[in-house]
Amino acid sequence: MADFENETDESLLVHVQHGDQRAFAVLVTRHVKKFHAAAYRMCSDAHESEDIVQEAFLKLWSKPQMWDPSRGAKFSTWFYRIITNLAIDRMRRKKPVAVGEVIDVFADTRANQEDMVYENQRQAALEGAIQTLPDRQKAALNLCFYEGLSNREAADILGVSVKALESLLVRAKTALKEELSKRGMLNEPARRQSYA
Amino acid sequence: MLDDVLRERFVPEMPSNLAYRIIEAAKPRDSERGLTLAGIGRVFAEIFVIPQPAFAMVVILVLGMYVGTSYVSEQNMETKMVHENFSSFITADVSVDYGEFL
């Protein structure tokens, strides 16, 4: 496996296309955390995000020819598209996320009980507000704001023009501002000092 | 202000074995391997590179039985040859005696 550690994602993909399992293992180990986070931000469900990442990687393994190097796309940009599309498909099939699921994630991670409750409520409100966004607006926000992709890359992933992406972002932020104000989150600061 | 609030968003840690699970799930099962030359080669490589206890026991048992039976038959052959040489020596000796008398 050591031979593959220094190789780029794109050259690893060429090995994967020849059925090399070690190259696939390096690719998974290198990116699984990032794509798990991306999947979680799309669906707000820890178990669902694991399934999405697993399904995406297994899809890549079973059909590696899906990635076409002649198009010049970076692996991560291309794979974000797979993750985003899978997440959108699953969310459409699934019932809306219950706030309780979000809250449970934060249990036992803060020292002080009161602060923990406060933080859980804030996180649930924030997550709930983001989940009210339409899928494409949410994807645009996740890709540009949280994943740090350029507008061009995010537009490619979503299959829209850069202008359309910018419009999605503006609408997403406007809607979020309104939603978070309603929930009183833009007025009160987070209790950062209470983090363990 | 909005960006600050958005940055507070929490993402839970992924399970530490997620990468391992994905890599394992991608490994072909025996039934999926088919009878291709590469598939057969891979199965043999796996058996010999990572010895499996049951397989190793069977090999040792068969090898032991083979060595055991071949040793016994060689020993029998040697005993038989010694016996034949001895009896032919006796017989020859007796016939020589008879010859002298005759």
mmCIF file of C-alpha atoms in Angstrom:
data_model
loop_
_atom_site.group_PDB
_atom_site.id
_atom_site.type_symbol
_atom_site.label_atom_id
_atom_site.label_comp_id
_atom_site.label_asym_id
_atom_site.label_seq_id
_atom_site.Cartn_x
_atom_site.Cartn_y
_atom_site.Cartn_z
ATOM 1 C CA MET A 1 0.000 0.000 0.000
ATOM 2 C CA ALA A 2 2.977 2.252 0.658
ATOM 3 C CA ASP A 3 3.594 2.544 -3.075
ATOM 4 C CA PHE A 4 0.253 4.227 -3.582
ATOM 5 C CA GLU A 5 0.383 6.686 -0.695
ATOM 6 C CA ASN A 6 2.125 9.389 -2.707
ATOM 7 C CA GLU A 7 0.079 8.991 -5.842
ATOM 8 C CA THR A 8 -2.564 11.498 -6.880
ATOM 9 C CA ASP A 9 -6.239 10.612 -6.711
ATOM 10 C CA GLU A 10 -6.434 10.556 -10.467
ATOM 11 C CA SER A 11 -3.591 8.057 -10.889
ATOM 12 C CA LEU A 12 -5.082 5.913 -8.124
ATOM 13 C CA LEU A 13 -8.314 5.885 -10.093
ATOM 14 C CA VAL A 14 -6.470 4.512 -13.111
ATOM 15 C CA HIS A 15 -5.275 1.628 -10.908
ATOM 16 C CA VAL A 16 -8.813 1.173 -9.599
ATOM 17 C CA GLN A 17 -10.017 0.920 -13.176
ATOM 18 C CA HIS A 18 -7.616 -2.016 -13.554
ATOM 19 C CA GLY A 19 -9.141 -3.666 -10.494
ATOM 20 C CA ASP A 20 -6.389 -2.818 -8.013
ATOM 21 C CA GLN A 21 -7.870 -3.137 -4.562
ATOM 22 C CA ARG A 22 -4.914 -1.535 -2.784
ATOM 23 C CA ALA A 23 -5.362 1.655 -4.785
ATOM 24 C CA PHE A 24 -9.044 1.628 -3.902
ATOM 25 C CA ALA A 25 -8.197 1.183 -0.219
ATOM 26 C CA VAL A 26 -5.856 4.191 -0.306
ATOM 27 C CA LEU A 27 -8.513 6.290 -2.011
ATOM 28 C CA VAL A 28 -11.144 5.330 0.563
ATOM 29 C CA THR A 29 -8.845 5.934 3.537
ATOM 30 C CA ARG A 30 -7.781 9.298 2.146
ATOM 31 C CA HIS A 31 -11.267 10.689 1.514
ATOM 32 C CA VAL A 32 -13.825 8.871 3.614
ATOM 33 C CA LYS A 33 -13.908 11.452 6.406
ATOM 34 C CA LYS A 34 -14.418 14.400 4.098
ATOM 35 C CA PHE A 35 -17.190 12.739 2.116
ATOM 36 C CA HIS A 36 -18.872 11.429 5.250
ATOM 37 C CA ALA A 37 -19.078 14.993 6.526
ATOM 38 C CA ALA A 38 -20.434 16.165 3.171
ATOM 39 C CA ALA A 39 -23.075 13.438 3.184
ATOM 40 C CA TYR A 40 -24.033 14.262 6.771
ATOM 41 C CA ARG A 41 -24.477 17.948 5.933
ATOM 42 C CA MET A 42 -26.854 16.981 3.156
ATOM 43 C CA CYS A 43 -29.062 14.596 5.129
ATOM 44 C CA SER A 44 -28.416 15.391 8.839
ATOM 45 C CA ASP A 45 -28.522 11.705 9.689
ATOM 46 C CA ALA A 46 -25.420 9.883 10.929
ATOM 47 C CA HIS A 47 -26.495 6.407 9.776
ATOM 48 C CA GLU A 48 -27.792 7.612 6.471
ATOM 49 C CA SER A 49 -24.550 9.470 5.758
ATOM 50 C CA GLU A 50 -22.542 6.278 6.393
ATOM 51 C CA ASP A 51 -24.741 4.414 3.925
ATOM 52 C CA ILE A 52 -24.372 7.168 1.344
ATOM 53 C CA VAL A 53 -20.567 7.176 1.538
ATOM 54 C CA GLN A 54 -20.427 3.392 1.425
ATOM 55 C CA GLU A 55 -22.778 3.210 -1.525
ATOM 56 C CA ALA A 56 -20.836 5.893 -3.397
ATOM 57 C CA PHE A 57 -17.486 4.172 -2.923
ATOM 58 C CA LEU A 58 -18.868 0.749 -3.825
ATOM 59 C CA LYS A 59 -20.399 2.257 -6.935
ATOM 60 C CA LEU A 60 -16.983 3.599 -7.826
ATOM 61 C CA TRP A 61 -15.433 0.172 -7.235
ATOM 62 C CA SER A 62 -18.004 -1.739 -9.267
ATOM 63 C CA LYS A 63 -18.139 0.793 -12.104
ATOM 64 C CA PRO A 64 -14.796 2.627 -12.115
ATOM 65 C CA GLN A 65 -15.259 3.542 -15.777
ATOM 66 C CA MET A 66 -17.804 6.125 -14.586
ATOM 67 C CA TRP A 67 -14.852 8.432 -14.005
ATOM 68 C CA ASP A 68 -13.582 9.705 -17.312
ATOM 69 C CA PRO A 69 -10.065 11.204 -17.033
ATOM 70 C CA SER A 70 -10.375 12.828 -20.467
ATOM 71 C CA ARG A 71 -12.887 15.283 -19.030
ATOM 72 C CA GLY A 72 -10.184 16.667 -16.770
ATOM 73 C CA ALA A 73 -12.353 16.694 -13.658
ATOM 74 C CA LYS A 74 -10.692 16.351 -10.277
ATOM 75 C CA PHE A 75 -11.650 13.184 -8.434
ATOM 76 C CA SER A 76 -12.969 15.041 -5.393
ATOM 77 C CA THR A 77 -15.149 17.367 -7.479
ATOM 78 C CA TRP A 78 -16.555 14.433 -9.406
ATOM 79 C CA PHE A 79 -17.121 12.396 -6.252
ATOM 80 C CA TYR A 80 -18.923 15.300 -4.530
ATOM 81 C CA ARG A 81 -21.425 15.100 -7.355
ATOM 82 C CA ILE A 82 -22.028 11.408 -6.675
ATOM 83 C CA ILE A 83 -22.410 12.025 -2.942
ATOM 84 C CA THR A 84 -24.719 15.001 -3.473
ATOM 85 C CA ASN A 85 -26.929 13.159 -5.953
ATOM 86 C CA LEU A 86 -27.153 10.066 -3.755
ATOM 87 C CA ALA A 87 -28.014 12.201 -0.734
ATOM 88 C CA ILE A 88 -30.727 14.096 -2.644
ATOM 89 C CA ASP A 89 -32.198 10.808 -3.916
ATOM 90 C CA ARG A 90 -32.297 9.323 -0.438
ATOM 91 C CA MET A 91 -33.774 12.436 1.145
ATOM 92 C CA ARG A 92 -36.578 12.462 -1.400
ATOM 93 C CA ARG A 93 -37.414 8.872 -0.553
ATOM 94 C CA LYS A 94 -37.150 9.381 3.178
ATOM 95 C CA LYS A 95 -39.383 11.124 5.690
ATOM 96 C CA PRO A 96 -38.167 14.499 7.049
ATOM 97 C CA VAL A 97 -35.477 14.352 9.733
ATOM 98 C CA ALA A 98 -36.808 14.456 13.276
ATOM 99 C CA VAL A 99 -35.182 17.127 15.430
ATOM 100 C CA GLY A 100 -34.590 14.521 18.135
ATOM 101 C CA GLU A 101 -32.139 12.691 15.902
ATOM 102 C CA VAL A 102 -30.050 15.801 15.615
ATOM 103 C CA ILE A 103 -30.136 16.501 19.322
ATOM 104 C CA ASP A 104 -28.992 12.997 20.256
ATOM 105 C CA VAL A 105 -25.747 13.519 18.414
ATOM 106 C CA PHE A 106 -24.539 15.995 21.007
ATOM 107 C CA ALA A 107 -25.243 13.981 24.098
ATOM 108 C CA ASP A 108 -22.301 13.490 26.473
ATOM 109 C CA THR A 109 -19.935 15.751 24.567
ATOM 110 C CA ARG A 110 -20.250 18.793 26.870
ATOM 111 C CA ALA A 111 -19.263 18.918 30.473
ATOM 112 C CA ASN A 112 -21.984 21.119 31.816
ATOM 113 C CA GLN A 113 -25.538 19.811 31.606
ATOM 114 C CA GLU A 114 -27.153 23.207 31.156
ATOM 115 C CA ASP A 115 -24.712 24.267 28.479
ATOM 116 C CA MET A 116 -25.219 20.938 26.782
ATOM 117 C CA VAL A 117 -28.957 21.475 26.581
ATOM 118 C CA TYR A 118 -28.433 25.012 25.312
ATOM 119 C CA GLU A 119 -25.979 23.895 22.649
ATOM 120 C CA ASN A 120 -28.187 21.019 21.599
ATOM 121 C CA GLN A 121 -31.074 23.391 21.132
ATOM 122 C CA ARG A 122 -28.959 25.775 19.083
ATOM 123 C CA GLN A 123 -27.587 22.990 16.940
ATOM 124 C CA ALA A 124 -31.029 21.493 16.428
ATOM 125 C CA ALA A 125 -32.388 24.921 15.447
ATOM 126 C CA LEU A 126 -29.516 25.533 13.044
ATOM 127 C CA GLU A 127 -29.769 22.073 11.524
ATOM 128 C CA GLY A 128 -33.543 22.384 11.324
ATOM 129 C CA ALA A 129 -33.250 25.741 9.556
ATOM 130 C CA ILE A 130 -30.768 24.360 7.021
ATOM 131 C CA GLN A 131 -32.976 21.341 6.405
ATOM 132 C CA THR A 132 -35.893 23.602 5.471
ATOM 133 C CA LEU A 133 -33.957 24.761 2.415
ATOM 134 C CA PRO A 134 -34.789 23.196 -0.953
ATOM 135 C CA ASP A 135 -32.291 20.461 -1.939
ATOM 136 C CA ARG A 136 -30.376 22.474 -4.500
ATOM 137 C CA GLN A 137 -30.008 25.510 -2.267
ATOM 138 C CA LYS A 138 -28.810 23.296 0.540
ATOM 139 C CA ALA A 139 -26.334 21.549 -1.776
ATOM 140 C CA ALA A 140 -25.023 24.902 -3.014
ATOM 141 C CA LEU A 141 -24.548 26.124 0.556
ATOM 142 C CA ASN A 142 -22.833 22.915 1.633
ATOM 143 C CA LEU A 143 -20.460 22.793 -1.310
ATOM 144 C CA CYS A 144 -19.438 26.455 -1.261
ATOM 145 C CA PHE A 145 -19.614 27.339 2.420
ATOM 146 C CA TYR A 146 -18.759 24.096 4.209
ATOM 147 C CA GLU A 147 -16.701 22.172 1.668
ATOM 148 C CA GLY A 148 -14.887 25.287 0.484
ATOM 149 C CA LEU A 149 -15.298 24.594 -3.225
ATOM 150 C CA SER A 150 -15.158 27.405 -5.745
ATOM 151 C CA ASN A 151 -18.361 28.595 -7.389
ATOM 152 C CA ARG A 152 -17.192 27.079 -10.662
ATOM 153 C CA GLU A 153 -16.633 23.645 -9.077
ATOM 154 C CA ALA A 154 -19.934 23.751 -7.205
ATOM 155 C CA ALA A 155 -21.738 24.808 -10.383
ATOM 156 C CA ASP A 156 -20.183 21.844 -12.240
ATOM 157 C CA ILE A 157 -21.277 19.457 -9.513
ATOM 158 C CA LEU A 158 -24.844 20.720 -9.556
ATOM 159 C CA GLY A 159 -24.904 20.953 -13.344
ATOM 160 C CA VAL A 160 -25.806 24.648 -13.427
ATOM 161 C CA SER A 161 -24.124 27.840 -14.588
ATOM 162 C CA VAL A 162 -22.037 29.891 -12.157
ATOM 163 C CA LYS A 163 -24.723 32.598 -12.238
ATOM 164 C CA ALA A 164 -27.417 30.105 -11.343
ATOM 165 C CA LEU A 165 -25.270 28.817 -8.501
ATOM 166 C CA GLU A 166 -24.722 32.321 -7.151
ATOM 167 C CA SER A 167 -28.455 32.840 -7.265
ATOM 168 C CA LEU A 168 -28.993 29.586 -5.327
ATOM 169 C CA LEU A 169 -26.509 30.759 -2.700
ATOM 170 C CA VAL A 170 -28.114 34.165 -2.286
ATOM 171 C CA ARG A 171 -31.563 32.616 -1.933
ATOM 172 C CA ALA A 172 -30.261 30.039 0.528
ATOM 173 C CA LYS A 173 -28.632 32.659 2.738
ATOM 174 C CA THR A 174 -31.662 34.950 2.609
ATOM 175 C CA ALA A 175 -33.969 32.115 3.580
ATOM 176 C CA LEU A 176 -31.625 31.022 6.356
ATOM 177 C CA LYS A 177 -31.314 34.532 7.759
ATOM 178 C CA GLU A 178 -35.075 34.734 7.951
ATOM 179 C CA GLU A 179 -35.460 31.268 9.458
ATOM 180 C CA LEU A 180 -32.700 31.757 12.034
ATOM 181 C CA SER A 181 -34.078 35.151 13.035
ATOM 182 C CA LYS A 182 -37.451 33.521 13.609
ATOM 183 C CA ARG A 183 -35.738 30.968 15.842
ATOM 184 C CA GLY A 184 -33.895 33.754 17.661
ATOM 185 C CA MET A 185 -30.457 32.468 16.727
ATOM 186 C CA LEU A 186 -29.087 35.591 15.095
ATOM 187 C CA ASN A 187 -29.607 37.586 18.265
ATOM 188 C CA GLU A 188 -27.977 35.398 20.900
ATOM 189 C CA PRO A 189 -24.340 34.297 20.831
ATOM 190 C CA ALA A 190 -23.167 30.714 21.231
ATOM 191 C CA ARG A 191 -21.696 29.728 24.602
ATOM 192 C CA ARG A 192 -18.339 28.806 23.173
ATOM 193 C CA GLN A 193 -16.648 28.893 26.564
ATOM 194 C CA SER A 194 -18.775 25.952 27.642
ATOM 195 C CA TYR A 195 -17.212 23.512 25.151
ATOM 196 C CA ALA A 196 -15.316 20.741 26.786
ATOM 197 C CA MET B 1 -23.276 37.385 11.656
ATOM 198 C CA LEU B 2 -25.016 34.682 9.613
ATOM 199 C CA ASP B 3 -21.683 33.124 8.645
ATOM 200 C CA ASP B 4 -20.638 32.948 12.306
ATOM 201 C CA VAL B 5 -23.793 31.057 13.183
ATOM 202 C CA LEU B 6 -23.363 28.726 10.200
ATOM 203 C CA ARG B 7 -19.808 27.945 11.337
ATOM 204 C CA GLU B 8 -21.182 26.581 14.610
ATOM 205 C CA ARG B 9 -22.727 23.678 12.736
ATOM 206 C CA PHE B 10 -21.655 20.373 14.198
ATOM 207 C CA VAL B 11 -20.780 17.236 12.247
ATOM 208 C CA PRO B 12 -20.466 14.024 14.279
ATOM 209 C CA GLU B 13 -17.282 11.998 14.017
ATOM 210 C CA MET B 14 -17.598 9.169 11.563
ATOM 211 C CA PRO B 15 -17.202 5.621 12.952
ATOM 212 C CA SER B 16 -13.528 4.710 13.036
ATOM 213 C CA ASN B 17 -14.133 1.496 11.100
ATOM 214 C CA LEU B 18 -16.092 3.015 8.235
ATOM 215 C CA ALA B 19 -13.152 2.961 5.806
ATOM 216 C CA TYR B 20 -12.401 -0.646 6.754
ATOM 217 C CA ARG B 21 -16.036 -1.635 6.228
ATOM 218 C CA ILE B 22 -16.088 -0.079 2.775
ATOM 219 C CA ILE B 23 -12.815 -1.757 1.768
ATOM 220 C CA GLU B 24 -14.042 -5.128 3.046
ATOM 221 C CA ALA B 25 -17.381 -4.752 1.285
ATOM 222 C CA ALA B 26 -15.537 -4.155 -1.975
ATOM 223 C CA LYS B 27 -13.629 -7.444 -1.738
ATOM 224 C CA PRO B 28 -15.091 -10.077 -4.055
ATOM 225 C CA ARG B 29 -16.744 -13.059 -2.424
ATOM 226 C CA ASP B 30 -15.677 -16.587 -3.445
ATOM 227 C CA SER B 31 -18.964 -17.197 -5.224
ATOM 228 C CA GLU B 32 -18.486 -14.039 -7.280
ATOM 229 C CA ARG B 33 -14.997 -14.877 -8.389
ATOM 230 C CA GLY B 34 -15.987 -17.351 -11.087
ATOM 231 C CA LEU B 35 -13.642 -19.768 -12.766
ATOM 232 C CA THR B 36 -11.285 -17.305 -14.330
ATOM 233 C CA LEU B 37 -7.559 -17.973 -14.265
ATOM 234 C CA ALA B 38 -6.951 -14.852 -12.203
ATOM 235 C CA GLY B 39 -9.661 -15.870 -9.740
ATOM 236 C CA ILE B 40 -8.200 -19.341 -9.246
ATOM 237 C CA GLY B 41 -4.712 -17.873 -8.843
ATOM 238 C CA ARG B 42 -6.014 -15.447 -6.221
ATOM 239 C CA VAL B 43 -7.660 -18.235 -4.230
ATOM 240 C CA PHE B 44 -4.443 -20.286 -4.251
ATOM 241 C CA ALA B 45 -2.353 -17.286 -3.288
ATOM 242 C CA GLU B 46 -4.653 -16.584 -0.359
ATOM 243 C CA ILE B 47 -4.478 -20.200 0.831
ATOM 244 C CA PHE B 48 -0.695 -20.377 0.734
ATOM 245 C CA VAL B 49 0.236 -16.847 1.710
ATOM 246 C CA ILE B 50 -2.074 -16.829 4.719
ATOM 247 C CA PRO B 51 -2.234 -20.451 5.910
ATOM 248 C CA GLN B 52 -5.664 -21.433 7.089
ATOM 249 C CA PRO B 53 -5.659 -23.741 10.142
ATOM 250 C CA ALA B 54 -8.024 -26.380 8.764
ATOM 251 C CA PHE B 55 -6.239 -26.519 5.461
ATOM 252 C CA ALA B 56 -2.810 -26.701 7.140
ATOM 253 C CA MET B 57 -4.002 -29.574 9.386
ATOM 254 C CA VAL B 58 -5.307 -31.576 6.446
ATOM 255 C CA VAL B 59 -2.043 -31.081 4.524
ATOM 256 C CA ILE B 60 0.047 -32.181 7.520
ATOM 257 C CA LEU B 61 -2.197 -35.219 8.086
ATOM 258 C CA VAL B 62 -1.997 -36.366 4.451
ATOM 259 C CA LEU B 63 1.763 -35.746 4.353
ATOM 260 C CA GLY B 64 2.224 -37.714 7.594
ATOM 261 C CA MET B 65 0.213 -40.656 6.324
ATOM 262 C CA TYR B 66 2.183 -40.740 3.093
ATOM 263 C CA VAL B 67 5.560 -40.644 4.854
ATOM 264 C CA GLY B 68 4.388 -43.249 7.379
ATOM 265 C CA THR B 69 3.159 -45.778 4.815
ATOM 266 C CA SER B 70 6.178 -45.397 2.541
ATOM 267 C CA TYR B 71 8.594 -45.941 5.477
ATOM 268 C CA VAL B 72 6.781 -49.126 6.526
ATOM 269 C CA SER B 73 6.818 -50.625 3.035
ATOM 270 C CA GLU B 74 10.541 -49.901 2.607
ATOM 271 C CA GLN B 75 11.268 -51.575 5.924
ATOM 272 C CA ASN B 76 9.239 -54.637 4.896
ATOM 273 C CA MET B 77 11.175 -54.870 1.659
ATOM 274 C CA GLU B 78 14.521 -54.768 3.452
ATOM 275 C CA THR B 79 13.458 -57.500 5.931
ATOM 276 C CA LYS B 80 12.208 -59.681 3.086
ATOM 277 C CA MET B 81 15.487 -59.290 1.193
ATOM 278 C CA VAL B 82 17.589 -60.246 4.244
ATOM 279 C CA HIS B 83 15.386 -63.288 4.847
ATOM 280 C CA GLU B 84 15.669 -64.409 1.195
ATOM 281 C CA ASN B 85 19.475 -63.986 1.177
ATOM 282 C CA PHE B 86 19.802 -65.966 4.377
ATOM 283 C CA SER B 87 17.587 -68.846 3.243
ATOM 284 C CA SER B 88 19.306 -69.055 -0.155
ATOM 285 C CA PHE B 89 22.634 -69.151 1.644
ATOM 286 C CA ILE B 90 21.434 -72.042 3.814
ATOM 287 C CA THR B 91 19.980 -73.897 0.866
ATOM 288 C CA ALA B 92 23.172 -73.486 -1.144
ATOM 289 C CA ASP B 93 25.233 -74.724 1.752
ATOM 290 C CA VAL B 94 23.099 -77.840 2.163
ATOM 291 C CA SER B 95 23.174 -78.659 -1.571
ATOM 292 C CA VAL B 96 26.950 -78.353 -1.578
ATOM 293 C CA ASP B 97 27.077 -80.871 1.268
ATOM 294 C CA TYR B 98 24.833 -83.250 -0.647
ATOM 295 C CA GLY B 99 27.034 -82.820 -3.719
ATOM 296 C CA GLU B 100 30.124 -83.834 -1.896
ATOM 297 C CA PHE B 101 28.472 -86.982 -0.629
ATOM 298 C CA LEU B 102 27.231 -87.813 -4.087
#
